[in-house]
Short mmCIF file of C-alpha atoms in Angstrom, two decimals:
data_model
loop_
_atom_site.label_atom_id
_atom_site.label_comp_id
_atom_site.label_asym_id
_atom_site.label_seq_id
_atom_site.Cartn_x
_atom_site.Cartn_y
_atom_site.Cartn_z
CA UNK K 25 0.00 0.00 0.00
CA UNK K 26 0.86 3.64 -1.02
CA UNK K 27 1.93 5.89 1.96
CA UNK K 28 -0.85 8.18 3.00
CA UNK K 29 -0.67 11.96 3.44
CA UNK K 30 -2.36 12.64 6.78
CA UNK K 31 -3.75 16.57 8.20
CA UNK K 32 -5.49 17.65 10.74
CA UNK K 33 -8.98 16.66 9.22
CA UNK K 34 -7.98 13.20 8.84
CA UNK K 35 -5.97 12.24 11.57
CA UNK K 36 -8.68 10.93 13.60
CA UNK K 37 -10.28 8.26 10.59
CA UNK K 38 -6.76 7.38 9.23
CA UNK K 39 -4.46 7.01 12.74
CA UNK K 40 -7.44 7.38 15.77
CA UNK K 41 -9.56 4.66 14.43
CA UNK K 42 -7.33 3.04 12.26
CA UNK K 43 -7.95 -1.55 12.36
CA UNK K 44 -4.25 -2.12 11.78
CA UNK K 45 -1.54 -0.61 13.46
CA UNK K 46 -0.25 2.98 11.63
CA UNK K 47 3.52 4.04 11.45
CA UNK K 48 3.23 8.26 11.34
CA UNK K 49 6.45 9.65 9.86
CA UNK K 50 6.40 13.21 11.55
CA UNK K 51 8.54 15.15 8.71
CA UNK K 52 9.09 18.33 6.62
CA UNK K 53 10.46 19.23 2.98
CA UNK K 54 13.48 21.11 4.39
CA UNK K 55 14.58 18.45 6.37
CA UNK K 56 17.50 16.30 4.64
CA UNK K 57 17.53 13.19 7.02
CA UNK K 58 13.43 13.31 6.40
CA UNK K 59 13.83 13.24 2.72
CA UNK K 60 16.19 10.27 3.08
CA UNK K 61 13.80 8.30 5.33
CA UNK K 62 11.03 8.64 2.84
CA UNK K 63 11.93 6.58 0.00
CA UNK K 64 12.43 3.64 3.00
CA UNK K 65 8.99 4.49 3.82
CA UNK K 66 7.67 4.25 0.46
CA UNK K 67 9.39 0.56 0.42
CA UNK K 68 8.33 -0.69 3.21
CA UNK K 69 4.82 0.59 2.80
CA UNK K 70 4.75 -1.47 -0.64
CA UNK K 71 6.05 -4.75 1.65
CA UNK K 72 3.50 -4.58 4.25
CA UNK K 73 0.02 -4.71 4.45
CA UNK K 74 -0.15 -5.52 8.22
CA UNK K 75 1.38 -2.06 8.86
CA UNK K 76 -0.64 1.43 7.84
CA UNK K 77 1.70 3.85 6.88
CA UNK K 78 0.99 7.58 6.90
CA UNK K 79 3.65 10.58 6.00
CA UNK K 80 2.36 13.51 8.47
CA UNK K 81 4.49 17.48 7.76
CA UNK K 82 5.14 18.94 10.52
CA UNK K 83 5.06 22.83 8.90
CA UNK K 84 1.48 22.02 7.65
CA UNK K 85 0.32 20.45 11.18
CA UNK K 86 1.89 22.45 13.61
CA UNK K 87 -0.61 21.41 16.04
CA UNK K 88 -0.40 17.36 15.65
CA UNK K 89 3.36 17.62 16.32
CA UNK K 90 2.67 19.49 19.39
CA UNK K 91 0.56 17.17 20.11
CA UNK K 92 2.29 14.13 20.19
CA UNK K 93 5.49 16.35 21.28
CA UNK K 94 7.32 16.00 18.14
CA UNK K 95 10.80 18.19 18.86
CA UNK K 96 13.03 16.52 16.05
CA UNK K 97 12.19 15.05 12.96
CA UNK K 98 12.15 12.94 11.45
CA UNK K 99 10.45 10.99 14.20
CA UNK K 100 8.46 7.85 13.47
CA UNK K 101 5.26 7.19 15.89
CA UNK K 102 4.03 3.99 16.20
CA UNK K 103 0.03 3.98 16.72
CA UNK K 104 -1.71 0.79 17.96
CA UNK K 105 -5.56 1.15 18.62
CA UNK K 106 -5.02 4.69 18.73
CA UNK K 107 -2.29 4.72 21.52
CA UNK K 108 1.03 6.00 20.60
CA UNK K 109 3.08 2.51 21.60
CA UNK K 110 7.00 3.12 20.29
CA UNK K 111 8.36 6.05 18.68
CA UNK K 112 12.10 6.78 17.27
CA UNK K 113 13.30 9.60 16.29
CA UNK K 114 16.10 10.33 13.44
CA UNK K 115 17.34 8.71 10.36
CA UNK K 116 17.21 4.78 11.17
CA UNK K 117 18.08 2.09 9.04
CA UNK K 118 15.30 0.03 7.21
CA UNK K 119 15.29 -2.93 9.35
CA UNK K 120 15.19 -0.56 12.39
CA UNK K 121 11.88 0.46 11.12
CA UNK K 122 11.06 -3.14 10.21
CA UNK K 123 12.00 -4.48 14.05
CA UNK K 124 10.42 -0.97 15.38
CA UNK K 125 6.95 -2.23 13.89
CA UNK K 126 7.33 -5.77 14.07
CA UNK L 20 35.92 -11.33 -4.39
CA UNK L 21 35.82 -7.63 -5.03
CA UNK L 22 38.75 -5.57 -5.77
CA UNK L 23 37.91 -2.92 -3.49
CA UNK L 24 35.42 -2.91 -0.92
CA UNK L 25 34.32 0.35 0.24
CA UNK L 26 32.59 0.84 4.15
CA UNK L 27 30.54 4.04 4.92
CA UNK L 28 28.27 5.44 1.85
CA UNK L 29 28.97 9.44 2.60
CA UNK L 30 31.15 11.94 0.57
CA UNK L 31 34.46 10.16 1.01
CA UNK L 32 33.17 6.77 0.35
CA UNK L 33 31.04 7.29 -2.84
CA UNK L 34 33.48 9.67 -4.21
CA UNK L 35 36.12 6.72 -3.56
CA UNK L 36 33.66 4.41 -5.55
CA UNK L 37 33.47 6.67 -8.64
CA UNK L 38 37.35 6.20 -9.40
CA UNK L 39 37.53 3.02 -8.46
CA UNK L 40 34.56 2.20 -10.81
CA UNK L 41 36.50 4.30 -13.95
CA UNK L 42 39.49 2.39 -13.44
CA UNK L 43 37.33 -0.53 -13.83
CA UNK L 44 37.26 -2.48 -10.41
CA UNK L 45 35.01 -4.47 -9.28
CA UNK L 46 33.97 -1.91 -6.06
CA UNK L 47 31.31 -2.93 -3.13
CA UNK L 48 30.05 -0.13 -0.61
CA UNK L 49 28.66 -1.54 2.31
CA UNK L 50 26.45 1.38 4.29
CA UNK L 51 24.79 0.88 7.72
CA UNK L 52 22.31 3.77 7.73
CA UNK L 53 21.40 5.21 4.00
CA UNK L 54 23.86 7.11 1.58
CA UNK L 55 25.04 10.85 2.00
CA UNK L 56 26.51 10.69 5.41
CA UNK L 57 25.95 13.92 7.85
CA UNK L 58 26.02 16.11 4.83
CA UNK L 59 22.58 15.27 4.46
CA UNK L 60 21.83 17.29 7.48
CA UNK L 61 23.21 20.13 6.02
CA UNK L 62 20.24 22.58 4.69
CA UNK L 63 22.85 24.68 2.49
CA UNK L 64 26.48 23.94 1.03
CA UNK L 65 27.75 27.22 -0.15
CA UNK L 66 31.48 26.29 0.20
CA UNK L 67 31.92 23.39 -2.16
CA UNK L 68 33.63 24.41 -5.99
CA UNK L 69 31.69 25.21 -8.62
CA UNK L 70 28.49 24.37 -6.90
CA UNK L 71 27.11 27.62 -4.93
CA UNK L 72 24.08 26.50 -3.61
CA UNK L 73 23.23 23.21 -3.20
CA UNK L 74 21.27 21.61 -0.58
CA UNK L 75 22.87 18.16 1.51
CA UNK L 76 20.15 16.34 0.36
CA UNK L 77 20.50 17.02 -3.33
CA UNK L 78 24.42 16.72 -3.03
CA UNK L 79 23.95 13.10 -1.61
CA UNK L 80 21.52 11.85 -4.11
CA UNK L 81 23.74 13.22 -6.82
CA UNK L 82 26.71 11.75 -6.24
CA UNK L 83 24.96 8.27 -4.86
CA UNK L 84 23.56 8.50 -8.46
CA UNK L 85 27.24 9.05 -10.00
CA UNK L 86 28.35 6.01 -8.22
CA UNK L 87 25.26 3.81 -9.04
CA UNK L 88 25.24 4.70 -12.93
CA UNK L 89 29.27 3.91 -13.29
CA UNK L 90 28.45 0.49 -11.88
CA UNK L 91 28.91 0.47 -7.91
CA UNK L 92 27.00 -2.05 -6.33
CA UNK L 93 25.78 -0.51 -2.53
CA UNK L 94 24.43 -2.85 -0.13
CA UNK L 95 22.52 -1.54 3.08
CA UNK L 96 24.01 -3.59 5.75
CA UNK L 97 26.31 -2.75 8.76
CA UNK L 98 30.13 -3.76 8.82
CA UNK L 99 30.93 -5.31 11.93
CA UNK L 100 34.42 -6.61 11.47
CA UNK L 101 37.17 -7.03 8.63
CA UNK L 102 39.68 -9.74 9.13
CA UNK L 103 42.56 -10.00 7.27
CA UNK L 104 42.79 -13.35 5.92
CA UNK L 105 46.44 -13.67 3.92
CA UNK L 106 49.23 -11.79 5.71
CA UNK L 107 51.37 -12.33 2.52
CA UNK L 108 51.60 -9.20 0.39
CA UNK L 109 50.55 -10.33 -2.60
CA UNK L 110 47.46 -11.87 -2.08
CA UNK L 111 46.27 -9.72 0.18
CA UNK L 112 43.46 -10.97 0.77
CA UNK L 113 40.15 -9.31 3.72
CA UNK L 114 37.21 -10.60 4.51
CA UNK L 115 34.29 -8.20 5.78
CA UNK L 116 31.46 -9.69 8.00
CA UNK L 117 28.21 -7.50 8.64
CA UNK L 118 24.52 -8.69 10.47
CA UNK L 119 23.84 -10.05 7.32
CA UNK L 120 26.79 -11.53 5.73
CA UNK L 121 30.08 -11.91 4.78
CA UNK L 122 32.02 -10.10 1.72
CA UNK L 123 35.43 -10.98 0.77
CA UNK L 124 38.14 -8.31 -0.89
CA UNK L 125 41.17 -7.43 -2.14
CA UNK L 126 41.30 -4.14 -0.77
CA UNK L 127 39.07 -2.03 1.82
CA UNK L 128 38.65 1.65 1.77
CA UNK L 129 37.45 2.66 5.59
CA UNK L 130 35.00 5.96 5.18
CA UNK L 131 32.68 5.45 7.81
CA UNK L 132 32.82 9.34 9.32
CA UNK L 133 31.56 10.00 12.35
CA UNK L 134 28.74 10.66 14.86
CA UNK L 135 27.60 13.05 17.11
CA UNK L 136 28.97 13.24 20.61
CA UNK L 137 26.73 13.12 23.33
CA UNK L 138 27.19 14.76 26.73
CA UNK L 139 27.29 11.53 28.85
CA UNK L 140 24.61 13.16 31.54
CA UNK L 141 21.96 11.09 33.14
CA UNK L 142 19.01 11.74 31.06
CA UNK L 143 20.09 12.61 27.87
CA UNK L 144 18.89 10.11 25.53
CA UNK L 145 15.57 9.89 27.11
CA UNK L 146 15.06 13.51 25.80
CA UNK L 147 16.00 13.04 22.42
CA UNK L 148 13.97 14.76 20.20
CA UNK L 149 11.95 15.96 23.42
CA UNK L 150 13.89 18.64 24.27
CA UNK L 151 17.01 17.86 22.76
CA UNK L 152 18.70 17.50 19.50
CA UNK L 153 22.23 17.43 18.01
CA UNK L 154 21.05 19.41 14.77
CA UNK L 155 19.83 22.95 15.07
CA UNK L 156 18.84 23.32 11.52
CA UNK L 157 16.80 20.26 11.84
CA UNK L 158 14.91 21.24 14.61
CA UNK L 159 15.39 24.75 15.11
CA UNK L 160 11.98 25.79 13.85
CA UNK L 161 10.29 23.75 16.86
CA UNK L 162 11.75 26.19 19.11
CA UNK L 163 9.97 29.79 17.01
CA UNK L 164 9.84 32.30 19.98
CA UNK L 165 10.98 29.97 22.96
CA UNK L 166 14.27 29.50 24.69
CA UNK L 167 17.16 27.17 24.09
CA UNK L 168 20.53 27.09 24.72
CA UNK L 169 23.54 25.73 22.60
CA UNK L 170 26.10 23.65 24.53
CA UNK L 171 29.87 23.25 22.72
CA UNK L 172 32.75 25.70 21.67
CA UNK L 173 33.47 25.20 17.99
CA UNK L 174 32.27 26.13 14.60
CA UNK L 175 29.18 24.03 15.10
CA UNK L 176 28.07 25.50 18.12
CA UNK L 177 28.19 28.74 17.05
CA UNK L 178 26.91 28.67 13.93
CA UNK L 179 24.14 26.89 15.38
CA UNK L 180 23.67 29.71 18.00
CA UNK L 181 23.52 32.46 15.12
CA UNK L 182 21.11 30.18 13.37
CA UNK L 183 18.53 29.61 16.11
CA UNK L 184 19.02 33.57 17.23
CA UNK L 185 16.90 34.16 14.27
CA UNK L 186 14.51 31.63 15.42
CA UNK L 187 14.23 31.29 19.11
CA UNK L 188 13.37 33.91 21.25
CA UNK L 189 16.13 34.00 23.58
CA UNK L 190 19.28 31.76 23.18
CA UNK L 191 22.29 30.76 25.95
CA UNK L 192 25.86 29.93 24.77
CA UNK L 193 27.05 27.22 27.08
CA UNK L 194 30.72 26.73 26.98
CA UNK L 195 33.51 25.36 29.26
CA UNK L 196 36.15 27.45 28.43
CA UNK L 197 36.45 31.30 27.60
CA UNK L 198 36.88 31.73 24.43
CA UNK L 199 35.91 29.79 21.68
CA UNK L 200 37.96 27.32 19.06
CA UNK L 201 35.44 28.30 16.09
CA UNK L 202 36.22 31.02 13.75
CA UNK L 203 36.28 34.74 15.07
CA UNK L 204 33.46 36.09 12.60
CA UNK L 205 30.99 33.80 13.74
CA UNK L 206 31.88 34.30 17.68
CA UNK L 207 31.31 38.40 16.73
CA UNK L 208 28.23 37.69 15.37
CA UNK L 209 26.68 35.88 17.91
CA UNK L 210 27.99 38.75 20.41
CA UNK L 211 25.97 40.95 18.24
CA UNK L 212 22.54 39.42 18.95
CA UNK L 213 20.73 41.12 21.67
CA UNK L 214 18.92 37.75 22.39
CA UNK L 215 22.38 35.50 22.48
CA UNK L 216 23.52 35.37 26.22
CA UNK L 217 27.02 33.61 26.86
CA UNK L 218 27.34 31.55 29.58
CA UNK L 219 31.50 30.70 29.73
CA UNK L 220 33.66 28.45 31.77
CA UNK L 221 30.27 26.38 32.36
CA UNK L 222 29.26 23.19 31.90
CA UNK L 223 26.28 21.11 32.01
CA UNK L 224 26.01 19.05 34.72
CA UNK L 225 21.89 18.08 34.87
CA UNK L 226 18.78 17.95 33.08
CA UNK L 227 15.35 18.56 34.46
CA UNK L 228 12.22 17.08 32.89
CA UNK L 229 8.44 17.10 33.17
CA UNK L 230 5.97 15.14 31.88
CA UNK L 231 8.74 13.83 29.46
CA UNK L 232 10.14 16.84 27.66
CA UNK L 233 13.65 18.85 28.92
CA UNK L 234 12.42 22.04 30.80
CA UNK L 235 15.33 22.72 32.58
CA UNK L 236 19.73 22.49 32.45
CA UNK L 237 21.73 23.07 35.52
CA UNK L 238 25.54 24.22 34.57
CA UNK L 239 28.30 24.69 36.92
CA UNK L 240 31.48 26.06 37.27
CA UNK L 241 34.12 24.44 34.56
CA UNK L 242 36.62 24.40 36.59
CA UNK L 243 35.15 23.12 40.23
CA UNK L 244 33.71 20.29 38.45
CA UNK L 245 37.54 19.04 37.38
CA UNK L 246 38.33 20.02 41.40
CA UNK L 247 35.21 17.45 42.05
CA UNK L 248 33.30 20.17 44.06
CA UNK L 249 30.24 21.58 42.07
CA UNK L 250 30.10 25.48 42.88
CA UNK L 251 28.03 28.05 40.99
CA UNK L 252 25.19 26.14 39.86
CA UNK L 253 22.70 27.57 38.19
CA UNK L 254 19.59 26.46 36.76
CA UNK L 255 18.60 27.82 33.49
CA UNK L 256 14.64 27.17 32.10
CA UNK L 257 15.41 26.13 28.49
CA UNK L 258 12.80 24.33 26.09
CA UNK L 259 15.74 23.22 23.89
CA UNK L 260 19.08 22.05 24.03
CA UNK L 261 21.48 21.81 21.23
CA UNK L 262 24.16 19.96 21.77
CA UNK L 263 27.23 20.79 19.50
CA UNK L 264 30.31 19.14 21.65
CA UNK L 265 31.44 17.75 18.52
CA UNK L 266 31.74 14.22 16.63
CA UNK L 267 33.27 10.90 17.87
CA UNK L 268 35.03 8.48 14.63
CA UNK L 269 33.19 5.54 14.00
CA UNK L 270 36.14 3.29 13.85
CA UNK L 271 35.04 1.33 16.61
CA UNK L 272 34.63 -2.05 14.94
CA UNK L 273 38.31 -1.82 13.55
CA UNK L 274 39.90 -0.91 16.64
CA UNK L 275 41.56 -4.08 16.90
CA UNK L 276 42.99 -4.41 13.32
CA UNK L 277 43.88 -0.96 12.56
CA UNK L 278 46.04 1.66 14.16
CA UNK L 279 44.21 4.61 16.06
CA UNK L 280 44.99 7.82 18.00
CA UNK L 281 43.85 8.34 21.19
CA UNK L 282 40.43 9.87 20.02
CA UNK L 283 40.06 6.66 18.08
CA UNK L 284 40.98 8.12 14.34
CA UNK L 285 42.63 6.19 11.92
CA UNK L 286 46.02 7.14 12.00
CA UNK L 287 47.08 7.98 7.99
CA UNK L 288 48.95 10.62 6.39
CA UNK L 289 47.51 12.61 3.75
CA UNK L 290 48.22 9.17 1.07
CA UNK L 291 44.89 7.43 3.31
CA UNK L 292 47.24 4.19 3.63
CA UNK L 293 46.54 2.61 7.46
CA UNK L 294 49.07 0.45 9.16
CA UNK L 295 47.52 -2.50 7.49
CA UNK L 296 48.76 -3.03 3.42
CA UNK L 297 45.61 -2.76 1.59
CA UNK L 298 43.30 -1.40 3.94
CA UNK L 299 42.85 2.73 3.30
CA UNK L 300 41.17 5.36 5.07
CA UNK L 301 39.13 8.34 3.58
CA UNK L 302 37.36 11.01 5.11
CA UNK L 303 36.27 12.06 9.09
CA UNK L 304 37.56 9.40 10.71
CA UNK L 305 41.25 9.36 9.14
CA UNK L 306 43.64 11.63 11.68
CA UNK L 307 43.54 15.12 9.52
CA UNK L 308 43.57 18.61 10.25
CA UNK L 309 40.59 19.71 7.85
CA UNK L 310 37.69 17.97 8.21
CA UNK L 311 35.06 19.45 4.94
CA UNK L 312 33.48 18.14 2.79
CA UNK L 313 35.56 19.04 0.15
CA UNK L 314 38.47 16.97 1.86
CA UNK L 315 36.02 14.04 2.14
CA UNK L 316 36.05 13.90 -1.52
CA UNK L 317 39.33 14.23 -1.90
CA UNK L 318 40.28 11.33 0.45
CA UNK L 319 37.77 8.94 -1.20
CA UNK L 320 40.10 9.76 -4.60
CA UNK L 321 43.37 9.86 -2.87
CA UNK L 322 42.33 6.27 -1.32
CA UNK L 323 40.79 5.13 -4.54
CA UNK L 324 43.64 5.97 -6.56
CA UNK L 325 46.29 4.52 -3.14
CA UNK L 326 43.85 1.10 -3.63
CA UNK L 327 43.84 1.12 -7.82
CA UNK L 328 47.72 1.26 -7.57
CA UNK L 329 48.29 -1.30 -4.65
CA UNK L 330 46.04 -3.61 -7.13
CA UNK L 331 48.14 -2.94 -10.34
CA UNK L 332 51.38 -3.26 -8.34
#
């Protein structure tokens, strides 16, 4: 499954009340170690489809990274039923990411 | 069996794999993280030839591209350990284990740079990216309006205090000496800035939390810390700390085959040879005065070019 771009308005449907568990990747389009991250995403987003994975910018939702108290990015947030359950924040290898939702 | 095996994906290491690959050997480059090294944290380069503005980012993919379409292969996989497995000359002869496997090669270029230091206080890497952070252009716009403080004494640390004194509503210098090993114009700069406060022969001795993000740092007197007798503490409310106490050499897993100095770089001369025939070293982790990105480059074709000719030989 494609990545999915998540805001403010849909937040709640895609991560809140989201059946499988949802990897958030907090990022922006300035940030280098973000922009390498992404393309691991986008790969491990096509090999799993136990895993929801959602791409969330930080300069467009100010207020869902202070939510979650996002400080450095990129930071990956690990949502299961809704809970926040394991987060990690900077550039991490891909089978970081694959251990970190495993 | 590769002619010349190549650890650590950044600057030195791809640029390394690009002459290697024209002089037609067989190259590997082995990379624990992804390609581009720290440069990828940088937002601007403005000091590398010929290109004027380019972003870290863009300067990574492009040369990671370079590599790729002249025939490097680049596996994502963490070196763990070389062993040298002929001691005779001409077949030399190296085998390279990582998590996932084991590669065998002729030669081994070592470019694995090197990682942020970390204060080594109690607390610290629970407040990772909740408080603090080791990259102020990454995560200097978190802190618009608030209060941080920059902890280190070189280049870094003060060009990351200029750049968050544009961002951050107030911002404290925290160094243990006074004066400061980075260049003069930037230390004038900073004592420009009406909201840059210095706080010298300090250091930071604890971190205060609440509900899980850094609200506070205590410093102390430099020099009754080394006496063992904490005097002049002072606790500063900060909602950031940026931690600029500069970058360790990740030679770690080679420590016991090849020669280091004390602060565990790999001791070579401006030729990249190591101790060990056939094993090279390019970039931030080799013992050098000038550590750039410009000089990354040229190590990776100073080692290239050392490996190409130990091969012909």
């Amino acid at each position: 499954m494609a990545v999915i771009t998540v805001n403010k308005d849909n937040f709640e449907n895609e991560v809140i009340k989201s059946e499988k568990k949802v990897l958030a990747d907090f990022n922006a389009a300035w940030c280098g170690p973000c922009r390498m991250l992404g393309p691991i995403i986008d790969e491990l987003a096509n090999e799993n489809d136990s895993v929801k994975f959602v791409s969330i910018n930080i300069d467009e939702n100010p207020e869902l990274a202070a939510q979650y108290g996002v400080a450095s990015i990129p930071c990956l947030v690990l949502f299961d039923g809704g809970n926040e359950v394991k987060r990690s924040v900077g550039l991490i290898p891909k089978d970081e990411i694959e251990s970190l939702i495993g | 069996m590769y002619d010349i095996l190549i650890v650590g994906a950044g600057p030195a290491g791809l640029t390394a794999a690009i002459y290697a690959r024209r002089a037609s050997k067989s190259v590997l480059v082995l990379e624990a993280l992804t390609y581009g090294g720290q440069i990828v944290n940088t937002l601007e380069i403005e000091n590398y030839p010929a290109e004027p503005h380019i972003s870290g980012f863009d300067f990574a993919t492009k040369l990671y591209n370079q590599a790729k379409e002249l025939g490097a292969e680049v596996r994502f996989e963490r070196v763990t350990e070389i062993r040298k497995e002929s001691s005779d000359a001409d077949a030399s002869h190296f085998g390279v284990i990582t998590a996932k496997s084991e590669y065998e090669a002729k030669t081994v270029i070592i470019a694995t740079g090197s990682a942020n230091r970390k204060l080594g206080i109690s607390g610290e890497e629970a407040l990772i990216g909740r408080g603090i952070s080791y990259c102020a252009t990454c995560d200097g716009a978190f802190y618009r309006g608030k209060t941080v403080a920059v902890v280190g004494g070189g280049n870094t640390a003060l060009e990351d205090a200029l750049y968050l004194s544009d961002v951050a509503g107030k911002v404290y210098l925290i160094h243990r000496r006074d004066e400061f090993r980075g260049e003069e114009i930037a230390a004038a700069g900073l004592k420009e800035k009406a909201n840059v406060e210095f706080i010298l022969n300090s250091v930071v001795t604890e971190l205060k939390e609440d509900g899980g993000k850094l609200v506070s740092v205590t410093v102390a007197d430099a020099k009754s810390i080394a006496a063992g007798e904490p005097t002049g503490l002072r606790e500063i409310p900060v909602d950031g700390l940026f931690v600029a106490v500069g970058r360790i050499p990740s030679n770690q897993s080679f420590a016991g085959l090849i020669e280091t100095d004390e602060a565990g770089y790999i001791k070579a001369g401006e030729n990249c040879k190591t101790n060990v025939s056939g094993i090279f070293v390019a970039g931030d982790n080799r013992t050098k005065e000038v550590r750039q990105l410009v000089t990354a480059a040229s190590d990776g074709a100073i080692a290239a070019t050392a490996a190409i000719n130990f091969l012909n030989r």
